[in-house]
Coordinates of C-alpha atoms in Angstrom, one line a residue:
Chain F
M1 CA 90.2 -100.6 -28.7
I2 CA 87.2 -102.6 -27.8
N3 CA 84.3 -102.1 -30.3
Y4 CA 81.3 -101.3 -28.1
P5 CA 78.1 -101.3 -30.1
T6 CA 76.7 -97.9 -30.4
K7 CA 73.0 -97.2 -31.1
K8 CA 73.8 -96.9 -34.9
T9 CA 75.6 -100.1 -35.1
V10 CA 72.7 -102.1 -33.3
S11 CA 70.7 -103.3 -36.4
K12 CA 67.0 -103.8 -36.5
K13 CA 67.5 -107.5 -37.0
E14 CA 69.6 -107.8 -33.7
K15 CA 66.8 -106.0 -31.9
K16 CA 64.4 -108.8 -32.8
V17 CA 64.3 -111.6 -30.4
S18 CA 62.7 -114.8 -31.7
V19 CA 60.0 -116.6 -29.9
K20 CA 62.5 -119.3 -28.9
N21 CA 64.9 -116.7 -27.6
R22 CA 62.4 -115.0 -25.5
G23 CA 61.3 -118.3 -23.8
M24 CA 65.0 -119.0 -23.3
R25 CA 65.4 -115.5 -21.5
F26 CA 62.7 -116.4 -19.1
E27 CA 64.5 -120.0 -18.7
K28 CA 67.5 -118.1 -17.8
L29 CA 65.6 -116.2 -14.8
I30 CA 64.4 -119.6 -13.5
D31 CA 68.2 -120.8 -13.8
E32 CA 69.3 -117.9 -11.8
A33 CA 66.6 -118.4 -9.2
N34 CA 68.0 -122.1 -8.8
A35 CA 71.5 -121.0 -8.5
F36 CA 70.4 -118.5 -5.9
Y37 CA 68.3 -121.1 -4.0
L38 CA 71.4 -123.5 -4.1
S39 CA 73.7 -120.8 -2.7
M40 CA 71.2 -120.0 0.0
D41 CA 70.8 -123.8 0.8
K42 CA 67.1 -123.3 0.4
A43 CA 66.5 -126.1 -2.3
V44 CA 68.4 -128.2 -4.7
I45 CA 66.7 -127.8 -8.0
H46 CA 68.6 -128.3 -11.6
K47 CA 67.6 -127.9 -15.1
K48 CA 68.3 -131.0 -16.9
P49 CA 70.6 -130.9 -19.9
T50 CA 68.8 -131.0 -23.4
P51 CA 69.2 -134.6 -24.6
I52 CA 71.2 -135.1 -27.9
Q53 CA 71.5 -137.8 -30.2
T54 CA 75.2 -138.2 -31.2
V55 CA 76.0 -139.6 -34.8
Q56 CA 79.7 -139.0 -35.0
V57 CA 82.3 -138.7 -32.2
D58 CA 86.0 -138.1 -32.7
Y59 CA 88.6 -138.9 -30.2
P60 CA 91.7 -136.7 -30.8
S61 CA 93.1 -137.5 -27.5
R62 CA 92.2 -140.2 -24.7
S63 CA 90.6 -137.5 -22.6
K64 CA 88.8 -135.3 -24.8
A65 CA 85.8 -136.5 -27.1
K66 CA 84.8 -134.1 -30.0
I67 CA 81.3 -134.5 -31.0
K68 CA 81.1 -133.8 -34.6
E69 CA 77.6 -134.5 -35.8
A70 CA 74.6 -134.6 -33.2
Y71 CA 71.0 -133.6 -33.1
Y72 CA 68.6 -132.3 -30.3
K73 CA 66.3 -135.0 -29.1
T74 CA 62.7 -134.2 -27.7
P75 CA 62.8 -134.6 -24.0
S76 CA 60.8 -137.3 -22.4
T77 CA 60.2 -135.4 -19.4
T78 CA 60.2 -131.7 -17.9
D79 CA 63.2 -129.7 -17.9
Y80 CA 63.4 -129.1 -14.1
N81 CA 63.2 -131.3 -10.8
G82 CA 64.6 -131.3 -7.4
V83 CA 64.0 -131.3 -3.8
Y84 CA 62.6 -128.5 -1.5
Q85 CA 61.6 -129.1 2.1
G86 CA 61.8 -132.9 1.6
R87 CA 59.4 -132.9 -1.4
Y88 CA 60.0 -133.7 -5.0
L89 CA 59.3 -130.7 -7.3
D90 CA 59.1 -131.2 -11.0
F91 CA 58.1 -128.7 -13.5
D92 CA 58.4 -126.9 -16.9
V93 CA 58.8 -123.4 -17.7
K94 CA 56.3 -121.8 -20.4
E95 CA 55.8 -118.2 -21.7
T96 CA 53.2 -116.5 -23.9
R97 CA 53.0 -113.2 -25.4
S98 CA 49.3 -113.4 -25.9
R99 CA 47.1 -110.8 -24.2
T100 CA 44.2 -113.1 -24.1
S101 CA 45.3 -116.7 -23.5
F102 CA 47.8 -119.6 -23.1
P103 CA 47.7 -122.1 -26.0
L104 CA 47.7 -125.5 -24.3
K105 CA 49.6 -126.9 -27.3
N106 CA 52.4 -125.3 -25.7
I107 CA 52.4 -128.3 -23.2
H108 CA 53.7 -131.4 -25.0
E109 CA 51.7 -134.9 -24.8
H110 CA 55.0 -136.4 -23.2
Q111 CA 55.2 -133.7 -20.7
I112 CA 51.5 -134.0 -19.6
E113 CA 52.1 -137.6 -19.2
H114 CA 55.1 -137.1 -17.1
L115 CA 53.3 -134.3 -14.8
Q116 CA 50.6 -136.8 -14.4
R117 CA 52.8 -139.6 -13.1
I118 CA 54.8 -137.2 -11.0
E119 CA 51.5 -136.3 -9.2
A120 CA 50.5 -139.9 -8.9
H121 CA 53.6 -140.8 -7.1
G122 CA 53.4 -138.1 -4.7
G123 CA 55.6 -135.5 -6.3
Y124 CA 54.7 -131.9 -6.9
A125 CA 54.0 -131.3 -10.6
F126 CA 53.5 -127.7 -12.0
L127 CA 54.2 -125.2 -14.6
L128 CA 55.8 -121.7 -14.4
I129 CA 53.9 -119.6 -17.0
H130 CA 55.3 -116.3 -17.9
L131 CA 52.5 -114.0 -19.3
A132 CA 54.8 -111.5 -21.1
A133 CA 51.8 -109.3 -21.9
V134 CA 51.1 -108.6 -18.2
D135 CA 54.7 -109.2 -17.1
T136 CA 53.6 -111.8 -14.5
T137 CA 54.6 -115.3 -13.8
Y138 CA 52.1 -117.9 -12.4
L139 CA 52.8 -121.1 -10.7
M140 CA 50.1 -123.4 -12.1
P141 CA 49.8 -126.8 -10.2
Y142 CA 49.3 -129.7 -12.7
S143 CA 46.1 -130.5 -10.6
E144 CA 44.6 -127.3 -11.7
L145 CA 45.7 -127.5 -15.1
R146 CA 44.1 -131.0 -15.7
P147 CA 40.5 -129.8 -16.1
F148 CA 41.6 -127.3 -18.8
L149 CA 43.5 -129.9 -20.6
K150 CA 40.4 -132.2 -20.5
R151 CA 38.3 -129.3 -21.8
S152 CA 40.8 -128.7 -24.7
K153 CA 39.8 -132.2 -26.0
T154 CA 36.4 -131.0 -27.0
G155 CA 36.4 -127.4 -26.5
R156 CA 38.6 -124.4 -26.2
K157 CA 42.4 -125.3 -26.8
S158 CA 43.6 -122.6 -24.5
M159 CA 43.3 -121.2 -21.0
T160 CA 42.4 -117.5 -20.9
L161 CA 44.5 -115.2 -18.8
D162 CA 41.7 -114.7 -16.3
E163 CA 41.7 -118.6 -15.9
I164 CA 45.5 -118.6 -15.2
M165 CA 45.2 -115.6 -12.6
E166 CA 42.3 -117.4 -10.9
T167 CA 43.9 -120.9 -10.6
G168 CA 47.4 -120.2 -10.4
Y169 CA 49.7 -118.6 -7.9
A170 CA 51.0 -115.2 -9.0
I171 CA 54.8 -114.8 -8.5
K172 CA 55.8 -111.1 -8.0
E173 CA 59.0 -110.0 -9.6
G174 CA 61.6 -109.1 -7.2
Y175 CA 65.2 -108.3 -6.8
R176 CA 67.1 -111.5 -5.9
P177 CA 66.2 -113.8 -7.4
R178 CA 64.0 -111.9 -9.8
I179 CA 61.4 -114.8 -10.1
D180 CA 61.3 -116.1 -6.5
Y181 CA 59.0 -119.0 -7.5
L182 CA 59.5 -121.0 -4.3
K183 CA 57.3 -118.2 -2.7
A184 CA 54.4 -119.5 -4.8
V185 CA 55.3 -123.1 -4.1
D186 CA 55.1 -122.2 -0.3
A187 CA 51.5 -120.6 -1.0
W188 CA 50.5 -123.8 -2.9
F189 CA 51.7 -126.0 0.1
G190 CA 49.8 -123.8 2.4
T191 CA 46.5 -124.5 0.7
M192 CA 47.3 -128.2 0.9
K193 CA 47.8 -128.1 4.7
N194 CA 44.3 -126.0 5.2
G195 CA 42.4 -127.9 2.4
Chain O
M1 CA 74.2 -162.3 -47.4
I2 CA 74.8 -160.8 -44.0
N3 CA 78.2 -161.0 -43.0
Y4 CA 77.9 -162.4 -39.3
P5 CA 81.2 -162.3 -37.4
T6 CA 82.5 -165.8 -36.9
K7 CA 84.9 -166.7 -34.2
K8 CA 87.9 -166.0 -36.5
T9 CA 86.9 -162.6 -37.5
V10 CA 86.3 -161.3 -33.9
S11 CA 89.5 -159.8 -33.1
K12 CA 91.1 -159.6 -29.8
K13 CA 90.5 -155.8 -29.7
E14 CA 86.9 -156.2 -30.3
K15 CA 86.6 -158.6 -27.2
K16 CA 88.2 -156.1 -24.8
V17 CA 85.9 -153.7 -23.1
S18 CA 87.1 -150.6 -21.8
V19 CA 86.6 -149.4 -18.2
K20 CA 84.1 -147.0 -19.4
N21 CA 82.1 -149.3 -21.4
R22 CA 82.0 -151.9 -18.5
G23 CA 80.4 -149.1 -16.4
M24 CA 78.0 -148.4 -19.2
R25 CA 76.9 -151.8 -19.3
F26 CA 75.9 -151.6 -15.6
E27 CA 74.2 -148.3 -16.3
K28 CA 72.2 -149.8 -19.0
L29 CA 70.7 -152.2 -16.4
I30 CA 69.8 -149.4 -14.2
D31 CA 68.1 -147.7 -17.1
E32 CA 66.3 -151.1 -18.0
A33 CA 65.0 -151.2 -14.3
N34 CA 63.9 -147.5 -14.5
A35 CA 61.9 -148.1 -17.7
F36 CA 60.3 -151.3 -15.9
Y37 CA 59.5 -149.3 -12.8
L38 CA 57.8 -146.6 -15.2
S39 CA 55.8 -149.4 -17.1
M40 CA 54.7 -150.9 -13.9
D41 CA 53.8 -147.5 -12.5
K42 CA 56.0 -148.1 -9.6
A43 CA 58.3 -145.2 -9.7
V44 CA 59.2 -142.2 -12.0
I45 CA 63.1 -142.1 -12.1
H46 CA 65.2 -141.0 -15.1
K47 CA 68.7 -140.8 -16.2
K48 CA 69.8 -137.2 -16.9
P49 CA 71.0 -136.5 -20.3
T50 CA 74.9 -136.0 -20.4
P51 CA 75.6 -132.3 -20.8
I52 CA 77.3 -131.0 -23.5
Q53 CA 78.9 -127.6 -24.5
T54 CA 78.0 -126.8 -28.0
V55 CA 80.5 -124.8 -30.1
Q56 CA 78.9 -124.9 -33.5
V57 CA 75.4 -125.5 -34.5
D58 CA 74.1 -125.3 -38.2
Y59 CA 70.4 -124.7 -39.2
P60 CA 70.0 -126.5 -42.4
S61 CA 66.3 -126.1 -42.0
R62 CA 64.0 -124.2 -39.6
S63 CA 63.1 -127.4 -37.7
K64 CA 66.3 -129.4 -37.5
A65 CA 69.4 -128.2 -35.9
K66 CA 72.6 -129.9 -36.5
I67 CA 75.3 -129.8 -33.8
K68 CA 78.6 -129.7 -35.7
E69 CA 81.0 -129.3 -32.8
A70 CA 80.4 -129.8 -29.2
Y71 CA 82.0 -131.5 -26.1
Y72 CA 81.0 -133.4 -23.2
K73 CA 80.9 -131.5 -19.9
T74 CA 81.3 -132.7 -16.4
P75 CA 77.9 -133.0 -14.8
S76 CA 77.4 -130.8 -11.7
T77 CA 75.0 -133.4 -10.2
T78 CA 74.5 -137.2 -10.1
D79 CA 73.1 -139.0 -13.0
Y80 CA 69.6 -140.3 -11.6
N81 CA 66.7 -138.8 -9.6
G82 CA 63.2 -139.1 -9.5
V83 CA 60.2 -139.8 -7.1
Y84 CA 59.2 -143.2 -5.4
Q85 CA 56.3 -143.2 -2.8
G86 CA 56.4 -139.4 -2.7
R87 CA 60.1 -139.5 -1.9
Y88 CA 62.9 -137.8 -3.7
L89 CA 65.6 -140.3 -4.7
D90 CA 69.1 -139.2 -6.1
F91 CA 71.8 -141.5 -7.1
D92 CA 74.7 -142.4 -9.1
V93 CA 75.9 -145.8 -10.4
K94 CA 79.4 -146.9 -9.8
E95 CA 81.3 -150.0 -10.7
T96 CA 84.4 -151.7 -9.7
R97 CA 86.3 -154.9 -10.8
S98 CA 88.5 -155.0 -7.6
R99 CA 88.3 -158.1 -5.5
T100 CA 89.5 -156.1 -2.5
S101 CA 88.1 -152.6 -2.5
F102 CA 86.0 -149.7 -4.0
P103 CA 88.3 -146.6 -4.7
L104 CA 86.5 -143.5 -3.2
K105 CA 88.2 -141.3 -5.9
N106 CA 85.5 -142.9 -8.1
I107 CA 83.1 -140.4 -6.5
H108 CA 83.8 -136.8 -7.7
E109 CA 84.0 -134.0 -5.4
H110 CA 80.9 -132.3 -7.1
Q111 CA 78.8 -135.4 -6.6
I112 CA 79.7 -135.6 -2.8
E113 CA 78.6 -132.1 -2.5
H114 CA 75.4 -132.8 -4.5
L115 CA 74.6 -135.8 -2.4
Q116 CA 75.2 -134.1 0.9
R117 CA 72.9 -131.3 -0.2
I118 CA 70.2 -133.8 -1.2
E119 CA 70.3 -135.5 2.2
A120 CA 70.1 -132.1 4.0
H121 CA 67.0 -131.1 2.1
G122 CA 65.2 -134.4 2.9
G123 CA 65.8 -136.2 -0.2
Y124 CA 67.2 -140.0 -0.3
A125 CA 70.8 -139.8 -1.7
F126 CA 72.6 -143.1 -2.4
L127 CA 74.9 -144.9 -4.8
L128 CA 74.4 -148.1 -6.5
I129 CA 77.7 -150.0 -6.6
H130 CA 78.3 -153.0 -8.7
L131 CA 81.1 -155.1 -7.3
A132 CA 82.0 -156.9 -10.6
A133 CA 84.3 -159.5 -8.7
V134 CA 81.5 -160.9 -6.8
D135 CA 78.9 -159.9 -9.2
T136 CA 76.6 -158.3 -6.6
T137 CA 75.3 -154.7 -6.5
Y138 CA 74.9 -152.7 -3.3
L139 CA 72.8 -149.8 -2.5
M140 CA 75.1 -147.5 -0.3
P141 CA 73.3 -144.6 1.4
Y142 CA 75.2 -141.5 1.5
S143 CA 74.9 -141.4 5.2
E144 CA 76.6 -144.6 5.4
L145 CA 79.2 -143.6 3.0
R146 CA 80.1 -140.4 4.6
P147 CA 82.3 -141.7 7.4
F148 CA 84.3 -143.5 4.9
L149 CA 84.7 -140.3 2.8
K150 CA 85.9 -138.5 6.1
R151 CA 88.5 -141.3 6.7
S152 CA 89.7 -141.1 3.2
K153 CA 91.1 -137.6 4.1
T154 CA 93.6 -138.8 6.5
G155 CA 93.7 -142.4 6.0
R156 CA 92.6 -145.3 3.8
K157 CA 91.3 -144.0 0.3
S158 CA 88.8 -146.8 -0.4
M159 CA 86.1 -148.8 1.1
T160 CA 86.9 -152.6 1.5
L161 CA 84.5 -155.0 0.0
D162 CA 83.7 -156.1 3.4
E163 CA 82.9 -152.7 4.6
I164 CA 80.4 -152.2 1.7
M165 CA 78.9 -155.6 2.3
E166 CA 78.3 -154.6 5.9
T167 CA 76.9 -151.0 5.4
G168 CA 75.1 -151.4 2.1
Y169 CA 72.0 -153.1 1.1
A170 CA 72.7 -156.2 -1.2
I171 CA 70.5 -156.3 -4.4
K172 CA 70.1 -159.8 -5.6
E173 CA 70.0 -160.3 -9.4
G174 CA 66.6 -161.2 -10.6
Y175 CA 64.9 -161.7 -13.9
R176 CA 62.7 -158.5 -14.6
P177 CA 64.1 -156.2 -13.8
R178 CA 67.7 -157.6 -13.5
I179 CA 68.7 -154.9 -10.9
D180 CA 65.6 -154.6 -8.8
Y181 CA 67.1 -151.7 -6.8
L182 CA 63.9 -150.4 -5.2
K183 CA 63.6 -153.7 -3.2
A184 CA 67.0 -152.3 -1.5
V185 CA 65.6 -148.9 -1.2
D186 CA 62.5 -150.6 0.6
A187 CA 64.9 -152.3 3.1
W188 CA 66.7 -148.9 3.7
F189 CA 63.4 -147.0 4.3
G190 CA 62.4 -150.0 6.5
T191 CA 65.5 -149.4 8.9
M192 CA 64.4 -145.6 9.0
K193 CA 60.9 -146.5 10.3
N194 CA 62.2 -148.8 12.9
G195 CA 65.4 -146.8 13.8

């Protein structure tokens, strides 16, 4: 007999989802979108594996290496990149539960440097920010983000939700894929052609 | 006293370098080239981390996760990608010691599919093939490789060194970076403009 959890057996602890896991759930939706785009031959975008520092590796057989001690390293780039309509896309995925603002400290210094470089070399750098409080995701071009990063050095350390809504491109949640972020990329590209 | 190895203490075993390690040595030169390009603000190209499947992870402290059991996974893409002059580059690095040919089985099926997709979406897909026997590296565009992959289904399972030299772009070894492969990318792009 398979022991399906009933309402009674689901503990309070299990219901709680850590901040990290919440972020991972949103990442999973982006992975699903990428798998969908790949299957529909719409774009080739992959998540980069998390870099690890191996300390001890065993070779029980010639073909199979077993990592026995390793640690996660801080990535030096963003998590996602790929090609869409001949253009290089590069982005990271962020989430906030706040009802008022998105803290800019969520974007690490090395990620900012990376996004800056990508833009300088003709790539398309952005963030996908999920605002859990309003259950909406925004594509935020790095070029739009930059003034707020600059402001954070002397003033406010976050973007208000209003600022995100004004400067970003809203992604309506759909059916397949749930987060069809390339539609927002299209909208962004559209403003470039006209601008 | 530091125990430097003398001629006597270096065993025959230590002198031998496995096929895998030889390949890694060439990869290291490409990593060096990428670091150089980044420092000179010429391109943003990174090696993707090797994907691993974690089985057991300990959390001795909140901030530090210790991976206690994990295995290397087969990557579903190539190892390198990035942006150069607004173009999406995607490639893998190969090496052969053979004096006569490059076995096409060195290119895994999922890598072929990936390179094919990249090309279809307007990216620039290629291999960097180091011919150790003649100590020269060639950039091989996927478009040039394809007919030989097709041939391998019914006929010869490899490209001869002559074929590689005829269809690829030679990369002369230099000083800094040693493998200045973007010069070959430039040569390749040049033929596109004229062709």
